[in-house]
mmCIF file of C-alpha atoms in Angstrom:
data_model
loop_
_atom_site.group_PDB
_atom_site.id
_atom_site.type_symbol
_atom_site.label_atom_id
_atom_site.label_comp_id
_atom_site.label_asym_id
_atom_site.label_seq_id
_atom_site.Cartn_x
_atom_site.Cartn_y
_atom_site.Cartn_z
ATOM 1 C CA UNK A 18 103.509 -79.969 18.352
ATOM 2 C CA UNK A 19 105.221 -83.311 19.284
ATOM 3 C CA UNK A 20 104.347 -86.557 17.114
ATOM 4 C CA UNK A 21 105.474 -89.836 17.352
ATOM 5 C CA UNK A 22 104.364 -90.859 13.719
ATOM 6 C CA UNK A 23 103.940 -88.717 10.581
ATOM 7 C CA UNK A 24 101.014 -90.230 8.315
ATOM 8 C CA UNK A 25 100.874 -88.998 4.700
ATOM 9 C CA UNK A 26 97.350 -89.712 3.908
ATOM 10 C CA UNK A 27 94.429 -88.198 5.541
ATOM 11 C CA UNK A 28 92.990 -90.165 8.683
ATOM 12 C CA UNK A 29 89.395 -90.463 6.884
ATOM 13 C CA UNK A 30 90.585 -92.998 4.343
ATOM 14 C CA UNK A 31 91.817 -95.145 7.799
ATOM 15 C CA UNK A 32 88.316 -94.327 10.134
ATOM 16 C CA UNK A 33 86.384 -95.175 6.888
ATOM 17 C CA UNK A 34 87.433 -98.924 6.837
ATOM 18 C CA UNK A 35 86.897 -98.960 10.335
ATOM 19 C CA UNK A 36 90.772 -98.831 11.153
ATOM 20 C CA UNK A 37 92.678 -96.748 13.684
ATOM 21 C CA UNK A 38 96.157 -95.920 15.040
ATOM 22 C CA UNK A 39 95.829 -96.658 18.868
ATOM 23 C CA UNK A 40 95.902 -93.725 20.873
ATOM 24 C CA UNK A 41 99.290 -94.339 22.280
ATOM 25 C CA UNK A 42 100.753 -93.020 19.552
ATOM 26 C CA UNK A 43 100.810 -89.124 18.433
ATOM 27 C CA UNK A 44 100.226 -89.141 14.811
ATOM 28 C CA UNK A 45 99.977 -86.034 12.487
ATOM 29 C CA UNK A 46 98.165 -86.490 9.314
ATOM 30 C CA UNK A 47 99.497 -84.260 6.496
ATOM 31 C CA UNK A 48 99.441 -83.851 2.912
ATOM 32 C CA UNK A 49 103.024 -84.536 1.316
ATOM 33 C CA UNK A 50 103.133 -80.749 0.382
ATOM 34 C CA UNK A 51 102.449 -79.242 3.755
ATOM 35 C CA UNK A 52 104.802 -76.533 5.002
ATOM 36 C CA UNK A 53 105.514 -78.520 8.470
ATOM 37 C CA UNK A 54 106.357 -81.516 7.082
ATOM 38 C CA UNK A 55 109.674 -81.373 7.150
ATOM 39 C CA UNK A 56 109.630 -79.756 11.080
ATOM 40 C CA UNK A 57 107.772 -81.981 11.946
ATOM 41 C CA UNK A 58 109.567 -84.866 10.548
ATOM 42 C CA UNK A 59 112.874 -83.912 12.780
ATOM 43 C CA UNK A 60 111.096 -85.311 15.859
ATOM 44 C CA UNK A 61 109.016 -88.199 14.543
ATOM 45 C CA UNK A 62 110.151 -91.771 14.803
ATOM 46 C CA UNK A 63 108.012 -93.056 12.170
ATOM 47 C CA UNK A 64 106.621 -91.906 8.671
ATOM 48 C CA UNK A 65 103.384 -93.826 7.244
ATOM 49 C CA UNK A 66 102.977 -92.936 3.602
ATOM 50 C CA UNK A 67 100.825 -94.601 0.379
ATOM 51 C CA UNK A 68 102.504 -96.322 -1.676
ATOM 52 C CA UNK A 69 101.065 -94.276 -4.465
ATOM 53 C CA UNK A 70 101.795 -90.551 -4.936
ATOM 54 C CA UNK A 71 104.908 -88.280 -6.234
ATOM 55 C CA UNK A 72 108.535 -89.059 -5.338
ATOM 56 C CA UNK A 73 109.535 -87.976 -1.712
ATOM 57 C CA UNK A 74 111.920 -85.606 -1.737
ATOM 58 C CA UNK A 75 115.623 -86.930 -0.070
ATOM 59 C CA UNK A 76 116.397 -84.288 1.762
ATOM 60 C CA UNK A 77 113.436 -85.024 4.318
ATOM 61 C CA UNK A 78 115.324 -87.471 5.563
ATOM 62 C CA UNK A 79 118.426 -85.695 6.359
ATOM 63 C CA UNK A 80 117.643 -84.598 9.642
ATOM 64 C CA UNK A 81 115.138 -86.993 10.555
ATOM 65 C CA UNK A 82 115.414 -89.577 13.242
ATOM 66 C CA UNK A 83 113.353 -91.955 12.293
ATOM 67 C CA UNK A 84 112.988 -95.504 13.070
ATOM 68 C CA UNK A 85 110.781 -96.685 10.442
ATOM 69 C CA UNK A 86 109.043 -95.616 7.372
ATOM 70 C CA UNK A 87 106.375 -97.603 7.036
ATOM 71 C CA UNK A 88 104.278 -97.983 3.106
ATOM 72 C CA UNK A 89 100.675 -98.946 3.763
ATOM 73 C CA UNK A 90 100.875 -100.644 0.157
ATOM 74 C CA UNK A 91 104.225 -102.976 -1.279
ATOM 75 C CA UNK A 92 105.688 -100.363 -3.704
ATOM 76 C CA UNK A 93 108.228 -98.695 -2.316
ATOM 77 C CA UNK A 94 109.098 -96.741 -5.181
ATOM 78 C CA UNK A 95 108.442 -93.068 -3.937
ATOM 79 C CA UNK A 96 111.079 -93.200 -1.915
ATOM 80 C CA UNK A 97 114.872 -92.582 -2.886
ATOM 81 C CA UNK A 98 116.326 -96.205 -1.311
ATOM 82 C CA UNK A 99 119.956 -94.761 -1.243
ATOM 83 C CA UNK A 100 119.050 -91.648 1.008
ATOM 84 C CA UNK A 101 117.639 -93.860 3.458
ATOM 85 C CA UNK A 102 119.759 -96.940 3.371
ATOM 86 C CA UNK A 103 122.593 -94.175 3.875
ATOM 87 C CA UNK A 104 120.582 -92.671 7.177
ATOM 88 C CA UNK A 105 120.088 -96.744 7.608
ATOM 89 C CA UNK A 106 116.086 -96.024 7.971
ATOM 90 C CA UNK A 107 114.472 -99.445 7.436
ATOM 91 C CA UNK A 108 111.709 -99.357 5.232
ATOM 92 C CA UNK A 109 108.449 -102.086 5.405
ATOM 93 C CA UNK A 110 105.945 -102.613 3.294
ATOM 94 C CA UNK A 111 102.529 -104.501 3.067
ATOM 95 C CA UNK A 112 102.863 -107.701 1.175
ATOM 96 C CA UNK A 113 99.873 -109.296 -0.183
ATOM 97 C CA UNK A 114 96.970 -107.262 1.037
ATOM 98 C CA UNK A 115 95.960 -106.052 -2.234
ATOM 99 C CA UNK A 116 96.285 -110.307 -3.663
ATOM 100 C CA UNK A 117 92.428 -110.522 -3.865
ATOM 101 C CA UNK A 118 91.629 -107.522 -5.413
ATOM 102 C CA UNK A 119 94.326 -107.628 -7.913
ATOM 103 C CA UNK A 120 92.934 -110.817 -9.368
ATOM 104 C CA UNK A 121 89.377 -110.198 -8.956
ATOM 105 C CA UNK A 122 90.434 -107.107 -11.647
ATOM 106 C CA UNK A 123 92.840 -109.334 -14.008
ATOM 107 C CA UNK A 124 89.854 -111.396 -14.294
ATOM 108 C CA UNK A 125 87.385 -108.840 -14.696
ATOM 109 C CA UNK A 126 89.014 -106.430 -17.443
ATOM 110 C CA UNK A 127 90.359 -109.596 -19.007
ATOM 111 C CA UNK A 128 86.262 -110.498 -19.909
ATOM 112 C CA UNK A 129 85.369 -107.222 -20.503
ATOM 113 C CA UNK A 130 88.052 -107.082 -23.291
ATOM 114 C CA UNK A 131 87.584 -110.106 -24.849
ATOM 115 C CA UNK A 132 84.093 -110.006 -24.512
ATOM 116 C CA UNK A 133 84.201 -106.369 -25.945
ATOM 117 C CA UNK A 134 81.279 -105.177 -23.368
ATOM 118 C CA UNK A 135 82.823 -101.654 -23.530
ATOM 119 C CA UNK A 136 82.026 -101.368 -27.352
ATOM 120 C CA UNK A 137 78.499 -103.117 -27.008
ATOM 121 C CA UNK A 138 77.645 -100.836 -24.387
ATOM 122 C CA UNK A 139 78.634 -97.975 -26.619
ATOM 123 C CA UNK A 140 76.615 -98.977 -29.809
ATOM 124 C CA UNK A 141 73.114 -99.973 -27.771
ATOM 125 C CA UNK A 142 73.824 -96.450 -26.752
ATOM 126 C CA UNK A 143 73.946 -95.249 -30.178
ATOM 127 C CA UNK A 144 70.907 -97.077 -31.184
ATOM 128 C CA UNK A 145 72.689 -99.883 -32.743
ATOM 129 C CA UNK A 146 71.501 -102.674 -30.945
ATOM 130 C CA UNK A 147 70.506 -105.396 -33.703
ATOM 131 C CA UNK A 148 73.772 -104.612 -35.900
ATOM 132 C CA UNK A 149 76.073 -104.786 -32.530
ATOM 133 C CA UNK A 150 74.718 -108.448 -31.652
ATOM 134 C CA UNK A 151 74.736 -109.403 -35.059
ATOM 135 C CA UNK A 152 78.557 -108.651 -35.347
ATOM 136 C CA UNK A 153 79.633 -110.355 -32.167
ATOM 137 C CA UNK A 154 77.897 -113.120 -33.044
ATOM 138 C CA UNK A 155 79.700 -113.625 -36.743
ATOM 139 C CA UNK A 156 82.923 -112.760 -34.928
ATOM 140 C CA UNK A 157 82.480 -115.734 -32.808
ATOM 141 C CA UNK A 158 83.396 -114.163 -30.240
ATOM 142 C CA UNK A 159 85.329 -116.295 -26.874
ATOM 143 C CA UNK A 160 85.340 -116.098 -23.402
ATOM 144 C CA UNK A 161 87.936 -117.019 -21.088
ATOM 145 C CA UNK A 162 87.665 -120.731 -20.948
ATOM 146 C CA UNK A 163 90.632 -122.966 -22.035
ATOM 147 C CA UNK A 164 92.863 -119.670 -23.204
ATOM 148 C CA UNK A 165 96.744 -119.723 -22.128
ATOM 149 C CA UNK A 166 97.126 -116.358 -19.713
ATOM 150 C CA UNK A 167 100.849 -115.952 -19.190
ATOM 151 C CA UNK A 168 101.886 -113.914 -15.946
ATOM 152 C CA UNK A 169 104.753 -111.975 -15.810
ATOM 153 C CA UNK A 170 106.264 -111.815 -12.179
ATOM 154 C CA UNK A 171 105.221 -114.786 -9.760
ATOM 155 C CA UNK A 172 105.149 -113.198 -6.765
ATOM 156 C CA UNK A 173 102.337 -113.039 -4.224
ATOM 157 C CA UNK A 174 100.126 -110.855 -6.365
ATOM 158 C CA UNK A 175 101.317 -112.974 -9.572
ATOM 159 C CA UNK A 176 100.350 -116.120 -7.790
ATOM 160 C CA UNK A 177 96.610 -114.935 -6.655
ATOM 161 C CA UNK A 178 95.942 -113.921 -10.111
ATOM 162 C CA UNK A 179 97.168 -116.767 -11.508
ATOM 163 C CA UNK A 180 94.927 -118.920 -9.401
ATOM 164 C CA UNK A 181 91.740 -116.935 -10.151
ATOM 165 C CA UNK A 182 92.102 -117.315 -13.914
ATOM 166 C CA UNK A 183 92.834 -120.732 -13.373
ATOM 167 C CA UNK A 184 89.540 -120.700 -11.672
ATOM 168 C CA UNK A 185 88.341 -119.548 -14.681
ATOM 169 C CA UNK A 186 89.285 -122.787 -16.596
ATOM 170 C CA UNK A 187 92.676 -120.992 -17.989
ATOM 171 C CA UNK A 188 95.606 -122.913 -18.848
ATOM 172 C CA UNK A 189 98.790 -120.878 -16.822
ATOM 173 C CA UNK A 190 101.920 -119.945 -17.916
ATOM 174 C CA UNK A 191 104.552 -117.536 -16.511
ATOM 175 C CA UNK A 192 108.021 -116.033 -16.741
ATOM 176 C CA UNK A 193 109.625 -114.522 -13.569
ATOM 177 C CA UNK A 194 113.730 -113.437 -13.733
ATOM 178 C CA UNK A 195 113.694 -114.707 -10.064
ATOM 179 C CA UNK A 196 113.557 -118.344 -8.676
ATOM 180 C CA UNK A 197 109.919 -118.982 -7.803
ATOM 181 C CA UNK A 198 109.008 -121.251 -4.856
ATOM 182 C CA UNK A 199 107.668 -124.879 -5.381
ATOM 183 C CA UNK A 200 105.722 -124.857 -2.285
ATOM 184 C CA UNK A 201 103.974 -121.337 -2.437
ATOM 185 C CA UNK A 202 102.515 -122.454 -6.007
ATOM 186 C CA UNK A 203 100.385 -124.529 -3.901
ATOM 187 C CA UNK A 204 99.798 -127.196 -6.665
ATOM 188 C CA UNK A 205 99.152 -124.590 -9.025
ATOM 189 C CA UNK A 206 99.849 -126.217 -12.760
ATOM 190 C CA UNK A 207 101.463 -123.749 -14.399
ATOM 191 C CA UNK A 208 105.219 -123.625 -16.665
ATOM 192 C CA UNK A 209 107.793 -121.272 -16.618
ATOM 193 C CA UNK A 210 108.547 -120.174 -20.112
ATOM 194 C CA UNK A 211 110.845 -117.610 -21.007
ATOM 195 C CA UNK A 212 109.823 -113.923 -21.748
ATOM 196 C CA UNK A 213 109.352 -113.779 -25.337
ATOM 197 C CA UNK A 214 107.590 -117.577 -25.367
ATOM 198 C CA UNK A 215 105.477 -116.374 -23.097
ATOM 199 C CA UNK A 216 104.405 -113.485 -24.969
ATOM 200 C CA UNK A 217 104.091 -115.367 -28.219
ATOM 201 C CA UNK A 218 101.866 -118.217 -26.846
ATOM 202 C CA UNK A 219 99.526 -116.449 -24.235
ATOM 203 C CA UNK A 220 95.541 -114.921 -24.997
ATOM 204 C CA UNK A 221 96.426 -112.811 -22.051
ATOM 205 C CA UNK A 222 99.472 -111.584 -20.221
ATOM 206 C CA UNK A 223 99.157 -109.654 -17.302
ATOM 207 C CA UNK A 224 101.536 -107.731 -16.000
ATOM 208 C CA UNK A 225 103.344 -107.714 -11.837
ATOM 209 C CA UNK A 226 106.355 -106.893 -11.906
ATOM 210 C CA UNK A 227 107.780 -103.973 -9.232
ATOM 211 C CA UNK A 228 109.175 -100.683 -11.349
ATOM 212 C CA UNK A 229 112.814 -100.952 -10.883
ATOM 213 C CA UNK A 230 115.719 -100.114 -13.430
ATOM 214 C CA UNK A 231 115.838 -103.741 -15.033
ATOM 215 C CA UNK A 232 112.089 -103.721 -15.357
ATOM 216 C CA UNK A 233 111.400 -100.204 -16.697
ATOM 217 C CA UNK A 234 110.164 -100.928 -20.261
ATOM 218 C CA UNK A 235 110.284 -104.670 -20.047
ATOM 219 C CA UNK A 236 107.914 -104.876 -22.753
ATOM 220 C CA UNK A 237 108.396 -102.553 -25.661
ATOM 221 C CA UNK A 238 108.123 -102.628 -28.900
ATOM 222 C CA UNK A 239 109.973 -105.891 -29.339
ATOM 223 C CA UNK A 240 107.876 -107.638 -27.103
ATOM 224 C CA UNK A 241 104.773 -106.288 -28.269
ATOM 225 C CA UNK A 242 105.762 -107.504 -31.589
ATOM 226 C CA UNK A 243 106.258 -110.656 -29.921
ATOM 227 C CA UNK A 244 102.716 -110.977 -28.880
ATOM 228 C CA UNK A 245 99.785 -113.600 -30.072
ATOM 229 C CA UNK A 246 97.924 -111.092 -32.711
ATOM 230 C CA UNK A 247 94.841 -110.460 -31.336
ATOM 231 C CA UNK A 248 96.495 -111.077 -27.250
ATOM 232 C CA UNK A 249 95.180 -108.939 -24.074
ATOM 233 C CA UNK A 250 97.565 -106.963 -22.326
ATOM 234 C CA UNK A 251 96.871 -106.097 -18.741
ATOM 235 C CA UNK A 252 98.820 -103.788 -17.315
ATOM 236 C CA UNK A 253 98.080 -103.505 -13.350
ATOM 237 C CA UNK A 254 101.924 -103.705 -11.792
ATOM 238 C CA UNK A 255 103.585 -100.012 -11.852
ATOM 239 C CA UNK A 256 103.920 -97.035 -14.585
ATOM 240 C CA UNK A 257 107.049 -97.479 -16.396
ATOM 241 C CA UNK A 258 107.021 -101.230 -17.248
ATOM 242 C CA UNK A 259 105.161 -101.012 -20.963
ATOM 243 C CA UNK A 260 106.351 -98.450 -23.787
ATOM 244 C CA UNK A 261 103.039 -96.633 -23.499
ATOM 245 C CA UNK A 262 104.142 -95.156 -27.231
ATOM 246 C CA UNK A 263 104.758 -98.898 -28.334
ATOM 247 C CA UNK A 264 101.666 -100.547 -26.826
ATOM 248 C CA UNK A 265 99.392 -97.219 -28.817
ATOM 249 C CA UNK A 266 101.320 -97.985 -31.862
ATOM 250 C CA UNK A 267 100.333 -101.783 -31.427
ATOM 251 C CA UNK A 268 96.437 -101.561 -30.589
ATOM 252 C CA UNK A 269 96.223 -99.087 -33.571
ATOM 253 C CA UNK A 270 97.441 -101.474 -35.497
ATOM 254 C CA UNK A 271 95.110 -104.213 -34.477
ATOM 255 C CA UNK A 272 98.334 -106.438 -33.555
ATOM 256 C CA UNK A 273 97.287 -106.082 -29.835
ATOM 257 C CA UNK A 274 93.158 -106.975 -28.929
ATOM 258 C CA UNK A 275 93.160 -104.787 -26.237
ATOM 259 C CA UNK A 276 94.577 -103.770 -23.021
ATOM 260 C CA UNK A 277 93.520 -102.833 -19.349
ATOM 261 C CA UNK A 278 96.062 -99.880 -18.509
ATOM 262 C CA UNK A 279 95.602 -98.940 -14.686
ATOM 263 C CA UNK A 280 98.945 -97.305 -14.568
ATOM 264 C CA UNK A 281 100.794 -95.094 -16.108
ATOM 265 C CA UNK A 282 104.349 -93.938 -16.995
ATOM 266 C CA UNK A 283 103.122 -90.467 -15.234
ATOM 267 C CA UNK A 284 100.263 -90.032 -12.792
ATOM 268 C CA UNK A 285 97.733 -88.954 -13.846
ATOM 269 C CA UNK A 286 98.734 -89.649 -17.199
ATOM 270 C CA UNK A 287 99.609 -86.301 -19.063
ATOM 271 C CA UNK A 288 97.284 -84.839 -22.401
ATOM 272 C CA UNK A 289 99.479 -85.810 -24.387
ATOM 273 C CA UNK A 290 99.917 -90.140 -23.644
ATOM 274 C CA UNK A 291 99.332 -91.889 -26.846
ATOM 275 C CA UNK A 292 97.007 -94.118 -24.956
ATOM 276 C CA UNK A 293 94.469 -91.169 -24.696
ATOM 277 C CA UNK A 294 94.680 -90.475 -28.152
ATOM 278 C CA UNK A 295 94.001 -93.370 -29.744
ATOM 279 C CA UNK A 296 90.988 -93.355 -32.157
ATOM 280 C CA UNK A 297 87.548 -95.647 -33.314
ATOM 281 C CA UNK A 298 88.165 -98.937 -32.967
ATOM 282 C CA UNK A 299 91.841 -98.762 -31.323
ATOM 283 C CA UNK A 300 90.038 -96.513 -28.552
ATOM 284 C CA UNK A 301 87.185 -98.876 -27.816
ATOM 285 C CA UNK A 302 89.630 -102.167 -27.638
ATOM 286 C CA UNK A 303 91.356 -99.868 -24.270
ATOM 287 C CA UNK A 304 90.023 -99.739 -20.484
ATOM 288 C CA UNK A 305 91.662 -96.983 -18.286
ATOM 289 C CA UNK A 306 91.229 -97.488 -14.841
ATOM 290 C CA UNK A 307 92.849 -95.049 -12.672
ATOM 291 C CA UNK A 308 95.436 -97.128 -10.263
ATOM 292 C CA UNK A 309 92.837 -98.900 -8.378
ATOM 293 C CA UNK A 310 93.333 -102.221 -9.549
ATOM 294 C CA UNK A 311 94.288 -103.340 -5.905
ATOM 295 C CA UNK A 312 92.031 -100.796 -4.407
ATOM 296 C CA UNK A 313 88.896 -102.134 -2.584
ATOM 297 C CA UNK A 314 87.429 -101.602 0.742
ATOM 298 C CA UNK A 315 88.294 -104.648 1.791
ATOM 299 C CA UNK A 316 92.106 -104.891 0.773
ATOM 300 C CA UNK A 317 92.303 -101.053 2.398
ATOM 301 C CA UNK A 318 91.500 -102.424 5.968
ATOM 302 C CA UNK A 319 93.778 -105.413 5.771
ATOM 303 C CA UNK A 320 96.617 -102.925 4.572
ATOM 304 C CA UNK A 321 95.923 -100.219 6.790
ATOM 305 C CA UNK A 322 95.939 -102.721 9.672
ATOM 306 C CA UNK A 323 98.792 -104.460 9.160
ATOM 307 C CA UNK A 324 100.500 -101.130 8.445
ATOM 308 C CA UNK A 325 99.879 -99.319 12.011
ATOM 309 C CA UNK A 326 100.357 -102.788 13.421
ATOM 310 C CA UNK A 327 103.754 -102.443 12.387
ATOM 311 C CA UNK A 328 104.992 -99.203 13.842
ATOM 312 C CA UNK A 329 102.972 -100.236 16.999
ATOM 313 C CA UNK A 330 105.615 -103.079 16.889
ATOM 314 C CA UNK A 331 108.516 -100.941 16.202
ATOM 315 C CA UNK A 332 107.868 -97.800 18.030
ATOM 316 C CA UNK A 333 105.978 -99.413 21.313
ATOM 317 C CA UNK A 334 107.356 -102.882 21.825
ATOM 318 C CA UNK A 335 110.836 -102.258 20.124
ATOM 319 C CA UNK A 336 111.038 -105.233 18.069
ATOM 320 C CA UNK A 337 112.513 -105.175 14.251
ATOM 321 C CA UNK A 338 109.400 -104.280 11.355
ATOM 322 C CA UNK A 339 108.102 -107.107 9.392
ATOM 323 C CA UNK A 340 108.398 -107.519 6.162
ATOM 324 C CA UNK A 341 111.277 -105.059 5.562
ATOM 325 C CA UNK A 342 112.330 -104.150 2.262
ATOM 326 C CA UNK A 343 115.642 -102.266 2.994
#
């Protein structure tokens, strides 16, 4: 069989959004774990893969001629960067496809927390209807209006979020290690704080940072303990950023309100993550999602899109990839 383009997620999730490689390309759509992967990878000149999913192996890319691998998502963190910046095999992701969908869930599990819907729910269910009104009403408890949500990481995703809760009549704060941009605030009134003020002065932080060696456990158990009592953590960027052990430790104690976890340290999150085991009213005060935060139908199209629009621009009119990341 002779391919132009391997694709490492099945063409249904494309055709379902109503997107399609054109048909002067040969693609092959494989699972990761397919035998003729690697075969067929020593003729392609392109390799379209999620940006979720387990680490790709280096060694497919030793005899592999490829022109471009392409991420239909921005993290590029499946793939070993030395093995291909040594094969010099330029890597591009999608930036800010999933921006909408990101902040339509900060917003979302950020009420549902501090609104404690989950644990309402539960008690009507358990025929505790009058006593579960009766204690949300003495606990006075607040919406989102006039809080402080502090964002850590001000990129595109970071910004988007930040302008939906500011939507939401939040006052902004963030910290990012990196210079951000006047101009792509877009009058957005928000201060840069450092890490730890952030923390200690925000209702909210929520989390988008990339996963990369100076980010893996940003926030442990120092900066947990650095945290408003009572503060929502959301936690929507990559696995690997929060001490998952920490962050149980902290809602146990009541220190932290409650946190939206839609990633974890490993995928799917293994028996025995502390998260899972957390008990009463530490268990209720949690929302697992299952890394779909920046999953909608309508954020899969654009990325999709943009992605075979891409290697049509590599492979077909030999120009250089957008939005390159190595």
């Amino acid at each position: 069989m002779t391919v132009d383009v391997v694709c490492l997620r099945p063409e249904a999730d494309f055709t379902r959004v109503g997107v399609r490689a054109t048909s002067q390309l040969r693609v092959a759509y494989r699972g990761p774990s397919d035998a003729d992967v690697p075969e067929l990878l020593t003729q392609a000149r392109a390799l379209v893969i999620p940006a979720v999913g387990p680490k790709l192996a280096p060694s497919l890319f030793e005899s592999a001629p490829l022109e471009l691998v392409q991420v239909t998502g921005a993290g590029v963190d499946r793939l070993d960067q030395a093995a291909l910046t040594r094969r010099n095999i330029p890597v591009a992701n999608v930036a800010g496809g999933s921006n909408a969908a990101v902040a339509e869930y900060a917003v979302a599990t950020a009420t549902f927390l501090l609104r404690r819907f989950g644990w309402s729910d539960a008690q009507i269910r358990q025929g505790r209807y009058a006593e579960s009104r009766a204690k949300l009403v003495a606990e006075n408890v607040g919406g989102l209006e006039g809080l402080l949500v502090g964002i850590v990481g001000m990129g595109t995703i970071g910004r988007a979020v930040a302008r939906a809760f500011a939507q939401a009549g939040c006052r902004m704060a963030y910290h990012d290690p990196m210079p951000v941009d006047a101009k792509a605030m877009g009058g957005l009134e928000t201060r840069c704080l450092g890490l730890h003020a952030l923390l200690a002065e925000s209702d909210v932080v929520s989390l988008h940072v990339p996963l990369l060696p100076e980010t893996r456990n940003l926030v442990g158990e120092r900066e947990l303990d650095a945290m408003k009592a009572g503060a929502i953590l959301i936690q929507a960027s990559r696995g690997g950023i929060v001490d998952e052990a920490a962050l149980a430790s902290r809602l146990a104690s009541g220190h932290i309100g409650g946190a939206a976890i839609d990633v974890y340290a490993h995928e799917p999150p293994e028996a025995g993550n502390p998260l899972l085991a957390l008990q009463g009213e530490a268990a209720a005060r949690v929302l697992f999602t299952p890394h779909i935060a920046g999953v909608t139908r309508q954020s899969a199209a654009f990325l999709f899109r943009a992605a075979w629009e891409n290697v049509e621009r590599v492979l077909l009119r030999g120009e250089a990839p957008l939005h390159r990341v190595y």
